[in-house]
Short mmCIF file of C-alpha atoms in Angstrom, two decimals:
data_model
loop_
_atom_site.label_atom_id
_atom_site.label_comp_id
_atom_site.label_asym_id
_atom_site.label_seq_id
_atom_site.Cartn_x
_atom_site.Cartn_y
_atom_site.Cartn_z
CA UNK F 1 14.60 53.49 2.96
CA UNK F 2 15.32 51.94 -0.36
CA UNK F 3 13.85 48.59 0.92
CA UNK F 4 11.10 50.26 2.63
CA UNK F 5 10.41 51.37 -0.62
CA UNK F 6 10.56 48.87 -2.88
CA UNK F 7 8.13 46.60 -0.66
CA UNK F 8 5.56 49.45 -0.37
CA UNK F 9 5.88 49.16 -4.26
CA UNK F 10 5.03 45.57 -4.41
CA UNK F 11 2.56 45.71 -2.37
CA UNK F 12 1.02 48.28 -4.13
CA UNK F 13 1.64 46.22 -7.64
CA UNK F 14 0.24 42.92 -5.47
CA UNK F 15 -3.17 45.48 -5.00
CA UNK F 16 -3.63 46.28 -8.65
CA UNK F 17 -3.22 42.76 -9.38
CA UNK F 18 -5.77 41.91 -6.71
CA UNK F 19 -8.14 44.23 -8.04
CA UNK F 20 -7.39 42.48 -12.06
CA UNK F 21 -8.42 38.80 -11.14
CA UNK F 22 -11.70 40.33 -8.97
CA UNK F 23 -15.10 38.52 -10.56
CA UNK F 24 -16.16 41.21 -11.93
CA UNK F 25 -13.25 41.95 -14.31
CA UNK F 26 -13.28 40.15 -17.19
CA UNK F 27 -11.19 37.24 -18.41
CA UNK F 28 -8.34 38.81 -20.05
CA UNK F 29 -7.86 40.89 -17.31
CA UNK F 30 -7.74 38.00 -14.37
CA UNK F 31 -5.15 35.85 -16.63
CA UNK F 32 -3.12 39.16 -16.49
CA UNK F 33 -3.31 39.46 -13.02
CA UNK F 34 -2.91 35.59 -12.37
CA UNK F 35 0.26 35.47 -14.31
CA UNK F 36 2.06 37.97 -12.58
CA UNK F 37 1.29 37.37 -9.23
CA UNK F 38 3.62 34.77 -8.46
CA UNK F 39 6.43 37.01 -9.57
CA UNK F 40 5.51 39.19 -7.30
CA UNK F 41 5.06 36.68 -4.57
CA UNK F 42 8.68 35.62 -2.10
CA UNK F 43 8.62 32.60 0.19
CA UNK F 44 9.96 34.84 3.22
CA UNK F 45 7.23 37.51 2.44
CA UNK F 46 4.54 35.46 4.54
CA UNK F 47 1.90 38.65 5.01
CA UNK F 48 2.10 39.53 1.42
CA UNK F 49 0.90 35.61 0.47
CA UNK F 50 -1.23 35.15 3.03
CA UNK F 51 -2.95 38.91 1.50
CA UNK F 52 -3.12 37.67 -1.86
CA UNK F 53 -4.29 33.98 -0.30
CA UNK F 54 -7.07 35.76 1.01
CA UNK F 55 -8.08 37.99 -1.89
CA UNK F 56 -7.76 35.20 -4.54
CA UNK F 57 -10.37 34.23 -7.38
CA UNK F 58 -10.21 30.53 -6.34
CA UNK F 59 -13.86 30.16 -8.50
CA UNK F 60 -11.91 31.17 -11.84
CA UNK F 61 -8.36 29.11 -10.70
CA UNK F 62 -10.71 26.17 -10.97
CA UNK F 63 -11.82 27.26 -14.33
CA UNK F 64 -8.42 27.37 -15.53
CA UNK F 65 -7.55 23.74 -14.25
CA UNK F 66 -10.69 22.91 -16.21
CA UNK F 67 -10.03 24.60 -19.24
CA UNK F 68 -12.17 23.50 -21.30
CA UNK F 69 -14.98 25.40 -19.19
CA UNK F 70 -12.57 28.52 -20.47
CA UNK F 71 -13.60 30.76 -23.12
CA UNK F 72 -10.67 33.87 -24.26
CA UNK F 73 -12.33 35.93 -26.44
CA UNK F 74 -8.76 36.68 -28.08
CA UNK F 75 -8.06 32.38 -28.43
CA UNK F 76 -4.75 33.72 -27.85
CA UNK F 77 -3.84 32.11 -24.69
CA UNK F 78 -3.32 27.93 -25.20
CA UNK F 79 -4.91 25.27 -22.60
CA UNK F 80 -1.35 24.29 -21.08
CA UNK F 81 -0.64 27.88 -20.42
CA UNK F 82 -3.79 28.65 -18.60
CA UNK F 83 -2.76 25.06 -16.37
CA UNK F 84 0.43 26.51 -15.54
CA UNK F 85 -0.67 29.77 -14.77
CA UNK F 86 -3.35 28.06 -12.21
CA UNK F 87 -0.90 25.46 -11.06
CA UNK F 88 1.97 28.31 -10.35
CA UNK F 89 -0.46 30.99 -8.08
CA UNK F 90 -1.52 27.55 -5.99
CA UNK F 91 2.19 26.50 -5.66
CA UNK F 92 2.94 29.63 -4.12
CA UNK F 93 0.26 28.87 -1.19
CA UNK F 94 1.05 25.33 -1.35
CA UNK F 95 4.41 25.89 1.08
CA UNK F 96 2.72 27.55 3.92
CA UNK F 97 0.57 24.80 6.26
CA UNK F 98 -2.07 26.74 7.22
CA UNK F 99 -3.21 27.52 3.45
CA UNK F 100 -2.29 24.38 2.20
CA UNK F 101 -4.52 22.77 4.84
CA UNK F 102 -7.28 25.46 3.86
CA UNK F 103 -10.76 24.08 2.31
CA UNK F 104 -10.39 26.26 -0.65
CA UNK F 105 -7.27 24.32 -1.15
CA UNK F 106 -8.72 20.88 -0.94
CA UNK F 107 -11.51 21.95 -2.86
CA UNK F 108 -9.17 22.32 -5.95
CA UNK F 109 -7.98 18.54 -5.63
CA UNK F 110 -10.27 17.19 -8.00
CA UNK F 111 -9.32 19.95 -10.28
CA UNK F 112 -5.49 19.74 -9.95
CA UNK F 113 -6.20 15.95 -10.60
CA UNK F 114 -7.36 16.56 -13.99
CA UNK F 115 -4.35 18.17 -15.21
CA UNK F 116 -1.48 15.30 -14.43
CA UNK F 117 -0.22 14.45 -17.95
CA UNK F 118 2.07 11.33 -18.20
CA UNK F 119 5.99 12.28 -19.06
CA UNK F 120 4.96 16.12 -19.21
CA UNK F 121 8.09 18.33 -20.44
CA UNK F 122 6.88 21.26 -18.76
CA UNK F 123 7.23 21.09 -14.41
CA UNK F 124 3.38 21.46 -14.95
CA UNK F 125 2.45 17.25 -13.28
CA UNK F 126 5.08 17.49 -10.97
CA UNK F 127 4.33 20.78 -9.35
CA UNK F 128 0.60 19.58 -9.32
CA UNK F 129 1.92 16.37 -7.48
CA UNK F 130 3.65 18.72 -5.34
CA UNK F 131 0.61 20.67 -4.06
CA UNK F 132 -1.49 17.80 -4.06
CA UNK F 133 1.21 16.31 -1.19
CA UNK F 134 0.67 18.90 0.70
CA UNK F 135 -3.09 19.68 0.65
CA UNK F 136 -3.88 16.20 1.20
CA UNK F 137 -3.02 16.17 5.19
CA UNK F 138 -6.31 17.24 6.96
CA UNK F 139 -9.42 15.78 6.89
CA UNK F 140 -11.00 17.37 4.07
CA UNK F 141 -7.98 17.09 2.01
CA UNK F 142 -7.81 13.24 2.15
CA UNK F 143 -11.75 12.76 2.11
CA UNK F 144 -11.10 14.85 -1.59
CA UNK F 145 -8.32 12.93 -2.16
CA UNK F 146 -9.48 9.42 -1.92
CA UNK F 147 -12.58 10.29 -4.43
CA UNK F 148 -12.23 7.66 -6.90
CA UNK F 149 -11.82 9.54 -9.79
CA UNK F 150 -9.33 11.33 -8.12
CA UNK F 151 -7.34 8.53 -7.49
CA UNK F 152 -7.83 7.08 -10.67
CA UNK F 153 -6.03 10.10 -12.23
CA UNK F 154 -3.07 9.87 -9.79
CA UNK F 155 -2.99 5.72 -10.57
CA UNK F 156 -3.48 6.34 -14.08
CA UNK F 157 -0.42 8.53 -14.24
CA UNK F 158 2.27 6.53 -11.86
CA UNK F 159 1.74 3.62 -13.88
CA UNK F 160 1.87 5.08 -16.99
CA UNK F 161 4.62 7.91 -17.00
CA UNK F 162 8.04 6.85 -17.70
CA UNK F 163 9.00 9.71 -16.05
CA UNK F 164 11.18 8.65 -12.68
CA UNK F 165 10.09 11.85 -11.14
CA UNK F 166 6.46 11.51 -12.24
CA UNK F 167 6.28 7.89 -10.72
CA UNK F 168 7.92 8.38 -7.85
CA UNK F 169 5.80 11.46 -6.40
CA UNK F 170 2.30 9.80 -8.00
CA UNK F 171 3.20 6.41 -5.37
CA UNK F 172 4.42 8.45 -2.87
CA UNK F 173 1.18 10.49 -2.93
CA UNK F 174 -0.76 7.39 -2.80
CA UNK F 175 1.20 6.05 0.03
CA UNK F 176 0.66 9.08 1.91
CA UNK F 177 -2.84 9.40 1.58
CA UNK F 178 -4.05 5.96 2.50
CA UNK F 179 -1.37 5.97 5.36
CA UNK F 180 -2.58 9.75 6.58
CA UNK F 181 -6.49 8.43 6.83
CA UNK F 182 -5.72 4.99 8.07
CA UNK F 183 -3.75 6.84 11.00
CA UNK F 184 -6.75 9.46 11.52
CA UNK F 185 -9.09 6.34 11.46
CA UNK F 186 -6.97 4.43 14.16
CA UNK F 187 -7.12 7.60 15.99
CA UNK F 188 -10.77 8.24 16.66
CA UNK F 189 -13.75 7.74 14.21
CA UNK F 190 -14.34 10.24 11.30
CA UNK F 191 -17.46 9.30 9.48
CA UNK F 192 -16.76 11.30 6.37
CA UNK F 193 -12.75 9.89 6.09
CA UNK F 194 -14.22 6.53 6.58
CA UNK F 195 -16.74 6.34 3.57
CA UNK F 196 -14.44 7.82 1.30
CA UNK F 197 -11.75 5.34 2.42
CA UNK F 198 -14.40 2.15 1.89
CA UNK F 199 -15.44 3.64 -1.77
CA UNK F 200 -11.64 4.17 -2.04
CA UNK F 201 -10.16 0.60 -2.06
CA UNK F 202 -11.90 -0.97 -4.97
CA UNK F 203 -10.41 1.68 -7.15
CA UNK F 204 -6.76 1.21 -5.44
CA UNK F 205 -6.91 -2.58 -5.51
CA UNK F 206 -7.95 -3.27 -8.53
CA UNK F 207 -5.54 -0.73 -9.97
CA UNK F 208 -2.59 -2.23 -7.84
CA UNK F 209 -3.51 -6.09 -8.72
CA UNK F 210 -3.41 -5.32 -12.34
CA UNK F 211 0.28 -3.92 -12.05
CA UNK F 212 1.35 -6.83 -10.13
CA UNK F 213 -0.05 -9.74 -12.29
CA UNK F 214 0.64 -8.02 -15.34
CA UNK F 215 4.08 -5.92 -15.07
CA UNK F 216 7.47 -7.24 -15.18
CA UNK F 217 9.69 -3.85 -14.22
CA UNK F 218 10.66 -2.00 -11.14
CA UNK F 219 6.54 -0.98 -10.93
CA UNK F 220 5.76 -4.15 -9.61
CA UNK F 221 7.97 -3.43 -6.69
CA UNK F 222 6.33 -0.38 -6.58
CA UNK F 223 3.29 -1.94 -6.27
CA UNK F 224 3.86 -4.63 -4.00
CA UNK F 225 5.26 -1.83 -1.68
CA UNK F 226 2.25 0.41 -1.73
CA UNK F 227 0.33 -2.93 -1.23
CA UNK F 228 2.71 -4.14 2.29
CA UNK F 229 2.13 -0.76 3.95
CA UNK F 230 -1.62 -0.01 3.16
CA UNK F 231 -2.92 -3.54 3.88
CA UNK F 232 -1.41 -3.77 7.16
CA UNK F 233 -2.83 -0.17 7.89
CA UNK F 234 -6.60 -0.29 7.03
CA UNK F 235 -8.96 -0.82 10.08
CA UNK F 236 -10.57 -4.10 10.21
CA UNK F 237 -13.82 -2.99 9.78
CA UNK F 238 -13.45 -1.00 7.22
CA UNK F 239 -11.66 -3.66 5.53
CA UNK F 240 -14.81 -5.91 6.51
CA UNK F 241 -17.57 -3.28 4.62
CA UNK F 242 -15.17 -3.38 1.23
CA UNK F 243 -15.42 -7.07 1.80
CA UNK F 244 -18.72 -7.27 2.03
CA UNK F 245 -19.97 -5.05 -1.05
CA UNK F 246 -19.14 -6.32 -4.00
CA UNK F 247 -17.70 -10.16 -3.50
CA UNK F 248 -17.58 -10.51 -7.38
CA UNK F 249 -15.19 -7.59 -8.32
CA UNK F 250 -13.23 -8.77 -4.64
CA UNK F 251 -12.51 -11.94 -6.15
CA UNK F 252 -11.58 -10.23 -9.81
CA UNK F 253 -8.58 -8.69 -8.02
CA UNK F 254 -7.82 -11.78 -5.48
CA UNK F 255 -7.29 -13.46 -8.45
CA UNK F 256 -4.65 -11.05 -10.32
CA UNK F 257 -2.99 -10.56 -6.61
CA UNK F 258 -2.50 -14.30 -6.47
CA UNK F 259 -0.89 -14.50 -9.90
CA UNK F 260 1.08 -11.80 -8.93
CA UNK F 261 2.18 -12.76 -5.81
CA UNK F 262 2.86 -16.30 -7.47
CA UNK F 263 5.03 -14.68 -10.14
CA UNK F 264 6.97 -12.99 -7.50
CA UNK F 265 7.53 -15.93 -4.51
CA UNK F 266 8.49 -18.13 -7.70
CA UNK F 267 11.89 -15.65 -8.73
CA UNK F 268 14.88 -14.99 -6.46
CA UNK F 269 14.07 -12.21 -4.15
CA UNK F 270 16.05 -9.34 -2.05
CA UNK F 271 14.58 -10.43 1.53
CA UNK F 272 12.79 -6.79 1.13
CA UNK F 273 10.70 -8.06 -1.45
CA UNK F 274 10.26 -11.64 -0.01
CA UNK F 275 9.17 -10.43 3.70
CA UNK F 276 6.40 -7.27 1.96
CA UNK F 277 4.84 -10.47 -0.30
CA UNK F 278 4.67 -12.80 3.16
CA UNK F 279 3.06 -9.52 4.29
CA UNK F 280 0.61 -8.96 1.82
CA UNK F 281 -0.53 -12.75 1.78
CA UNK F 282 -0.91 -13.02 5.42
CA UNK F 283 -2.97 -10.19 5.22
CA UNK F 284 -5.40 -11.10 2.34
CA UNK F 285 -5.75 -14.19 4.27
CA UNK F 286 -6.38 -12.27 7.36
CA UNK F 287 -9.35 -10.57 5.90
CA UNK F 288 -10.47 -13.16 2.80
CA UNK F 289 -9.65 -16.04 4.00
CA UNK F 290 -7.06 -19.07 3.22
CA UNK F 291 -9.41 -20.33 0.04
CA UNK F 292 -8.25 -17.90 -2.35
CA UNK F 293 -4.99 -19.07 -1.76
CA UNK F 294 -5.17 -22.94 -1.18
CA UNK F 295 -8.09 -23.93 -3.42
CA UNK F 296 -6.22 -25.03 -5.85
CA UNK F 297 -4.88 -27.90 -3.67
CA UNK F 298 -7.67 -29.78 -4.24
CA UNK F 299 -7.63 -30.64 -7.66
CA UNK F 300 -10.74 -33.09 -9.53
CA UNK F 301 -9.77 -36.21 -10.44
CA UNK F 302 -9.85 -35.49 -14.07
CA UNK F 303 -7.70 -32.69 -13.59
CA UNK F 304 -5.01 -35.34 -12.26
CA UNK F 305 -5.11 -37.58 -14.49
CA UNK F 306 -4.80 -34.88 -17.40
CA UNK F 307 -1.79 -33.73 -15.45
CA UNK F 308 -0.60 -37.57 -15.18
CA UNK F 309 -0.83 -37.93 -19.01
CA UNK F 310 1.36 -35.03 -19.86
CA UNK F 311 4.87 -36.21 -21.52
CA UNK F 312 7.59 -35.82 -18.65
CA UNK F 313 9.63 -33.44 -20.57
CA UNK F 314 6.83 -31.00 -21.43
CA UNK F 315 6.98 -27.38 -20.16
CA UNK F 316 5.27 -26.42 -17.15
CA UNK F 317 2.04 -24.46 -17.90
CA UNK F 318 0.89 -21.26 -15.99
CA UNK F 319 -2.13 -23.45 -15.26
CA UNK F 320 0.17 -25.57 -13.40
CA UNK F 321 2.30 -23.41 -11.77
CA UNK F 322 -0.68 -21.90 -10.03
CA UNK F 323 -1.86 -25.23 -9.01
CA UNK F 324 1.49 -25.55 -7.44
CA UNK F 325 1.96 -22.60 -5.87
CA UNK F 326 0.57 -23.38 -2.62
CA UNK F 327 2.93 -25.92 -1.82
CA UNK F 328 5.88 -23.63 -2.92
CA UNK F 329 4.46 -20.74 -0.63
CA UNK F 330 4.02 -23.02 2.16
CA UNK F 331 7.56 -24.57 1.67
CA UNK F 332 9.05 -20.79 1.78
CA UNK F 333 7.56 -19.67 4.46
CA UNK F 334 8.32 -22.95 6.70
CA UNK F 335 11.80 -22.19 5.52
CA UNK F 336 11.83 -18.98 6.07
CA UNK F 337 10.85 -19.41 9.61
CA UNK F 338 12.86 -22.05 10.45
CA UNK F 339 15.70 -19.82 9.68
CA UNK F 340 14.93 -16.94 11.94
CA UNK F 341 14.09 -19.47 14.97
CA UNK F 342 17.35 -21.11 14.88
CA UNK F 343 19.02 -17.79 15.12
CA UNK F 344 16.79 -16.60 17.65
CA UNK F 345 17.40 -19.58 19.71
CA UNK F 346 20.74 -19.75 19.19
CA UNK F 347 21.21 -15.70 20.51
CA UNK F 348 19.10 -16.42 23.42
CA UNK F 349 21.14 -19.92 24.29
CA UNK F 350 24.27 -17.56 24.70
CA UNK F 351 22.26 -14.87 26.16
CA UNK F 352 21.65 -17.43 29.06
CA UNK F 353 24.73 -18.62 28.89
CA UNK F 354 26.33 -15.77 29.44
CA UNK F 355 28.48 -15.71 26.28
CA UNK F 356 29.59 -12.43 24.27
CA UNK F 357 26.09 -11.49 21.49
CA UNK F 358 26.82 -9.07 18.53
CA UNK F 359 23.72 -7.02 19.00
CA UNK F 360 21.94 -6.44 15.29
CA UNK F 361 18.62 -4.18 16.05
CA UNK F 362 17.71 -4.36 12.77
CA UNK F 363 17.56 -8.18 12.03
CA UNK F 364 16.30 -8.21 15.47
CA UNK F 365 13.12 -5.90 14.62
CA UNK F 366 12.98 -8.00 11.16
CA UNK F 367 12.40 -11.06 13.58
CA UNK F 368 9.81 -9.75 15.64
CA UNK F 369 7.89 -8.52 12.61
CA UNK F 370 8.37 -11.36 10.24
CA UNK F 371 7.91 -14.17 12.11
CA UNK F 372 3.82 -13.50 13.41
CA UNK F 373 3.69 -12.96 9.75
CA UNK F 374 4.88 -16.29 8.76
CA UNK F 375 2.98 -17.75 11.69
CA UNK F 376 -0.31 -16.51 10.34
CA UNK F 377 0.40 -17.44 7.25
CA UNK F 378 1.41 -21.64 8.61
CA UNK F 379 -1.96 -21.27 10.56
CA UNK F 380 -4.03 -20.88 7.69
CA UNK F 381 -2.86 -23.30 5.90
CA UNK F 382 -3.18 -25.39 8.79
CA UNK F 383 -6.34 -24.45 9.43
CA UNK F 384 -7.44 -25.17 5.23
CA UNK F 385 -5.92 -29.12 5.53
CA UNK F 386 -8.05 -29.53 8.84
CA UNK F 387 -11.06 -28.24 7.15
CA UNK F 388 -10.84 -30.24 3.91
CA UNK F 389 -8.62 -33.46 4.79
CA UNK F 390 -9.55 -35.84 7.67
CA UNK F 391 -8.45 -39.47 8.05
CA UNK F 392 -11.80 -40.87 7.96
CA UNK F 393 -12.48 -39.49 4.62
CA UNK F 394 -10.98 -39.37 1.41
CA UNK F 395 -9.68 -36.05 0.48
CA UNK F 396 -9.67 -34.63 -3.34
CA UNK F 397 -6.12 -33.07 -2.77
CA UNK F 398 -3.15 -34.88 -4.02
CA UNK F 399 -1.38 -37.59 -1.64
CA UNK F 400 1.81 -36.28 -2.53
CA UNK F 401 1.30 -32.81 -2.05
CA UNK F 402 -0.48 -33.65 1.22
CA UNK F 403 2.24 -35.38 2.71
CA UNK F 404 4.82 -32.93 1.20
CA UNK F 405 2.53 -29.75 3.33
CA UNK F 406 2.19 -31.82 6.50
CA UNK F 407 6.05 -33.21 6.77
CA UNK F 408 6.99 -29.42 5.90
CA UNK F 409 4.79 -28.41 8.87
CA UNK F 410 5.39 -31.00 11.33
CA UNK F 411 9.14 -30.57 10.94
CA UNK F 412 8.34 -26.60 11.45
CA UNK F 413 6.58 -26.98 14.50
CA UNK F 414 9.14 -29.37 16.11
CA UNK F 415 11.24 -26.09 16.22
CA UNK F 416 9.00 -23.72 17.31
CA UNK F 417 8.21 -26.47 20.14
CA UNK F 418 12.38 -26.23 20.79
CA UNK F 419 12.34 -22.54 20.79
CA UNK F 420 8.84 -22.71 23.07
CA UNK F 421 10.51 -25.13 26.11
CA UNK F 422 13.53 -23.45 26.04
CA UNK F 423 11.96 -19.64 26.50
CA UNK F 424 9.47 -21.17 29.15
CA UNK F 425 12.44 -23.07 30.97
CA UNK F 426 14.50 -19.67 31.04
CA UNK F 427 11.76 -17.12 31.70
CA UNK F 428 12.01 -15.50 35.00
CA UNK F 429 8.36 -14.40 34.95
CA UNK F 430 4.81 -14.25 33.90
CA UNK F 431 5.28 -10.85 32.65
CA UNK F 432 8.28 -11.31 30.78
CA UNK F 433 6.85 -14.09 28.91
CA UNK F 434 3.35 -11.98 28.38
CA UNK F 435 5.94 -9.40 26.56
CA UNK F 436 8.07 -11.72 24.29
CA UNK F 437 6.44 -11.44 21.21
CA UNK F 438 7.98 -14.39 19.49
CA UNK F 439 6.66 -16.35 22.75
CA UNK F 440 3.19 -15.21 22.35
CA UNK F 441 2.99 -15.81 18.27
CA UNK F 442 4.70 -19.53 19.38
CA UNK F 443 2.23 -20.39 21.54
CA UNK F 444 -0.58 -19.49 19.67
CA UNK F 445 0.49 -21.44 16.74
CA UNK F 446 1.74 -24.28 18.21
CA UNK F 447 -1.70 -24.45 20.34
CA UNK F 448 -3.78 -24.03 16.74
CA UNK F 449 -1.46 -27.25 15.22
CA UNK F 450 -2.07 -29.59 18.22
CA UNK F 451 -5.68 -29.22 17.95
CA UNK F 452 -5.77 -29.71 14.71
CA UNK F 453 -2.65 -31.74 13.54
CA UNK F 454 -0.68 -32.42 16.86
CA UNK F 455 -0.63 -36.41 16.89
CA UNK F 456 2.43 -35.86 14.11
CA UNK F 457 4.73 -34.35 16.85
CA UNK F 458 7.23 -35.38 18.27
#
């Protein structure tokens, strides 16, 4: 009876309270009511949130996100605590799906964006980052979250804070978003989600290219992970539009992810690292093409013979390092695959022969993942030389350097060739073939090389 009681009391207090943040009261009288509903508010009492839910003033929770659209009369009440108040009635709806995934929810993204504050003391950014993962999930939500300026807040802060907490939820949010509406996208087309995810990326790029050509700390991982999983994830043609308006400010942030990339490939790497940079590059050159990488191959003859004249012991410039960096890339990656097809050949030698195979899934999967990736990246290289070197013509790309990238791919393909004849020899069947994935990427490549470079095989 006592229980019975007590809730009939709350309920009745939730009421008044209702009643205090109604439009027509005035402003003192809402912030009352505001700041003591979520005391009166329990996680398990799902009818009594979902009443206040429905009652709520979301028109004047907006104007305390925006505070400086708030007038008190009294100027008793200071900016962060009218934040906090809004941020704290929103958490409470925040756990339950079917208010977080409301539109009067999503329509307070922008707001909530607005109030993120780099290495706040109060829980005020990280409660906001909190909602904001959870009302970004349907449609509307990530159409509001991918406005520019909203994601120029959330950028702004996870690169800023120094706050572990902070940075970790601003990324994660980012992640989530672009992978949510990529998956939506993949699913079926959504006009609205697609716009907002085309005006989206020049805002995300150019943010993300800046941290990885300019930042030396963990955030450059950060980046370059963000980077590895959106990429991959963005349809084609969406991919194709970005492309396609604005070439200039494209190549502005080609540029930084090239120096970045460089910076990275050029240090010793976890093989994390090392395989989300192969991915990145393979897919820039996917959807830009191999110049942005391999341009700087072919170097004026002036430029040489400034390079020539330089005193042998004289530090490497940045200038030069980028000039270089093709060659190390290339050299990496032709490394890097050689590695994995010697150990896939040698587990499928003593799969055939019958012999004993520790069974690792995981460097398995890495396999099947990684090596397409290296593939594509060997093919447009491949494709670059055949385009700007032929042997009836004389090339502005160094002799050295050519015959360093064309002894590094010729010895590469002699083992995919290896690993080729000895899957065809031992595959039972069309079908089986058709659904080895390390077959398919082999053949491909191997078929691109002989019409293009094939008189160097073996």
């Amino acid at each position: 009876m006592a229980a019975h009681s007590s809730t009939a009391e709350r309920s009745a207090e939730i009421d008044r309270c209702l009643e205090l943040i109604s439009p027509a009261q005035p402003d003192e009288s809402k912030f009352v009511g505001m700041l003591l509903l979520p005391r009166l508010l329990s996680h398990d009492q799902v009818d009594l949130v979902q009443r206040v839910f429905d009652g709520m003033n979301f028109k004047f929770i907006e104007r305390l996100l925006r505070t400086s659209a708030v007038d008190s009369e009294t100027g008793q009440v200071p900016e962060p605590v009218l934040r906090e108040i809004a941020i704290n009635v929103l958490a409470c709806f925040a756990h339950y799906e079917n208010m977080a995934s409301s539109k009067m929810m999503a329509d307070r993204i922008p707001a909530l964006s607005t109030v993120l504050k780099e290495d706040d003391k109060s829980d005020g950014t990280r409660e906001a980052l909190h909602i904001l993962l959870c009302v970004s999930v349907t449609k509307e939500g990530l159409v509001r979250m991918l406005d520019p300026d909203v994601l120029k807040n959330v950028m702004e802060l996870a690169v800023a804070t120094k706050n572990g907490q902070e940075q970790e939820l601003g990324f994660q949010l980012i992640h989530s978003t672009f992978a949510r509406a990529c998956h939506m996208l993949h699913e079926k087309p959504i006009p609205s989600l697609e716009s907002a995810l085309k005006y989206s990326l020049p805002t995300l790029f150019t943010a993300l290219s800046k941290v990885l050509a300019n930042n030396q700390d963990k955030l450059k991982f950060k980046t370059l992970n963000v980077l590895s999983s959106v990429l991959p994830d963005v349809p084609s043609e969406i991919m194709q539009k970005f492309k396609e308006s604005g070439q200039d400010k494209v190549s502005r942030w080609l540029q930084d992810l090239r120096s970045g990339l460089r910076q990275i490939f050029s240090t010793r790497l976890d093989v994390k690292y090392r395989d989300q940079s192969m991915v990145v590059t393979a897919c820039l050159l996917q959807y830009f093409g191999p110049d942005w990488l391999f341009s700087t191959l072919r170097k004026t003859k002036s430029e040489r013979r400034k390079s020539e004249k330089k005193p042998a012991n004289s530090a490497p410039s940045s200038n030069d390092a980028d000039v270089k960096f093709p060659v190390l890339l290339i050299h990496l990656v032709a490394v890097e695959t050689r590695v994995m097809l010697d150990d896939i050949h040698e587990r499928r030698l003593k799969l055939h022969n019958q012999e004993v195979v520790e069974v690792d899934a995981e460097k398995e999967m890495r396999q099947e993942t990684m090596v397409p990736v290296c593939f594509e990246i060997l093919e447009a290289a491949i494709q670059y030389l055949s385009l700007n070197y032929s042997e009836d013509q004389e090339s502005d790309m160094d002799a050295d350097i050519l015959l360093k990238i064309r002894t590094v791919l010729t010895d590469t393909m002699n083992i995919v060739m290896e690993l080729l004849r000895f899957t065809q020899d031992t595959t039972t069947s069309d079908d089986e073939l058709e659904g080895d994935m390390i077959a398919q990427a082999s053949m491909r490549i191997v078929a691109l090389y002989l019409a293009e470079e094939g008189y160097e095989l073996e």
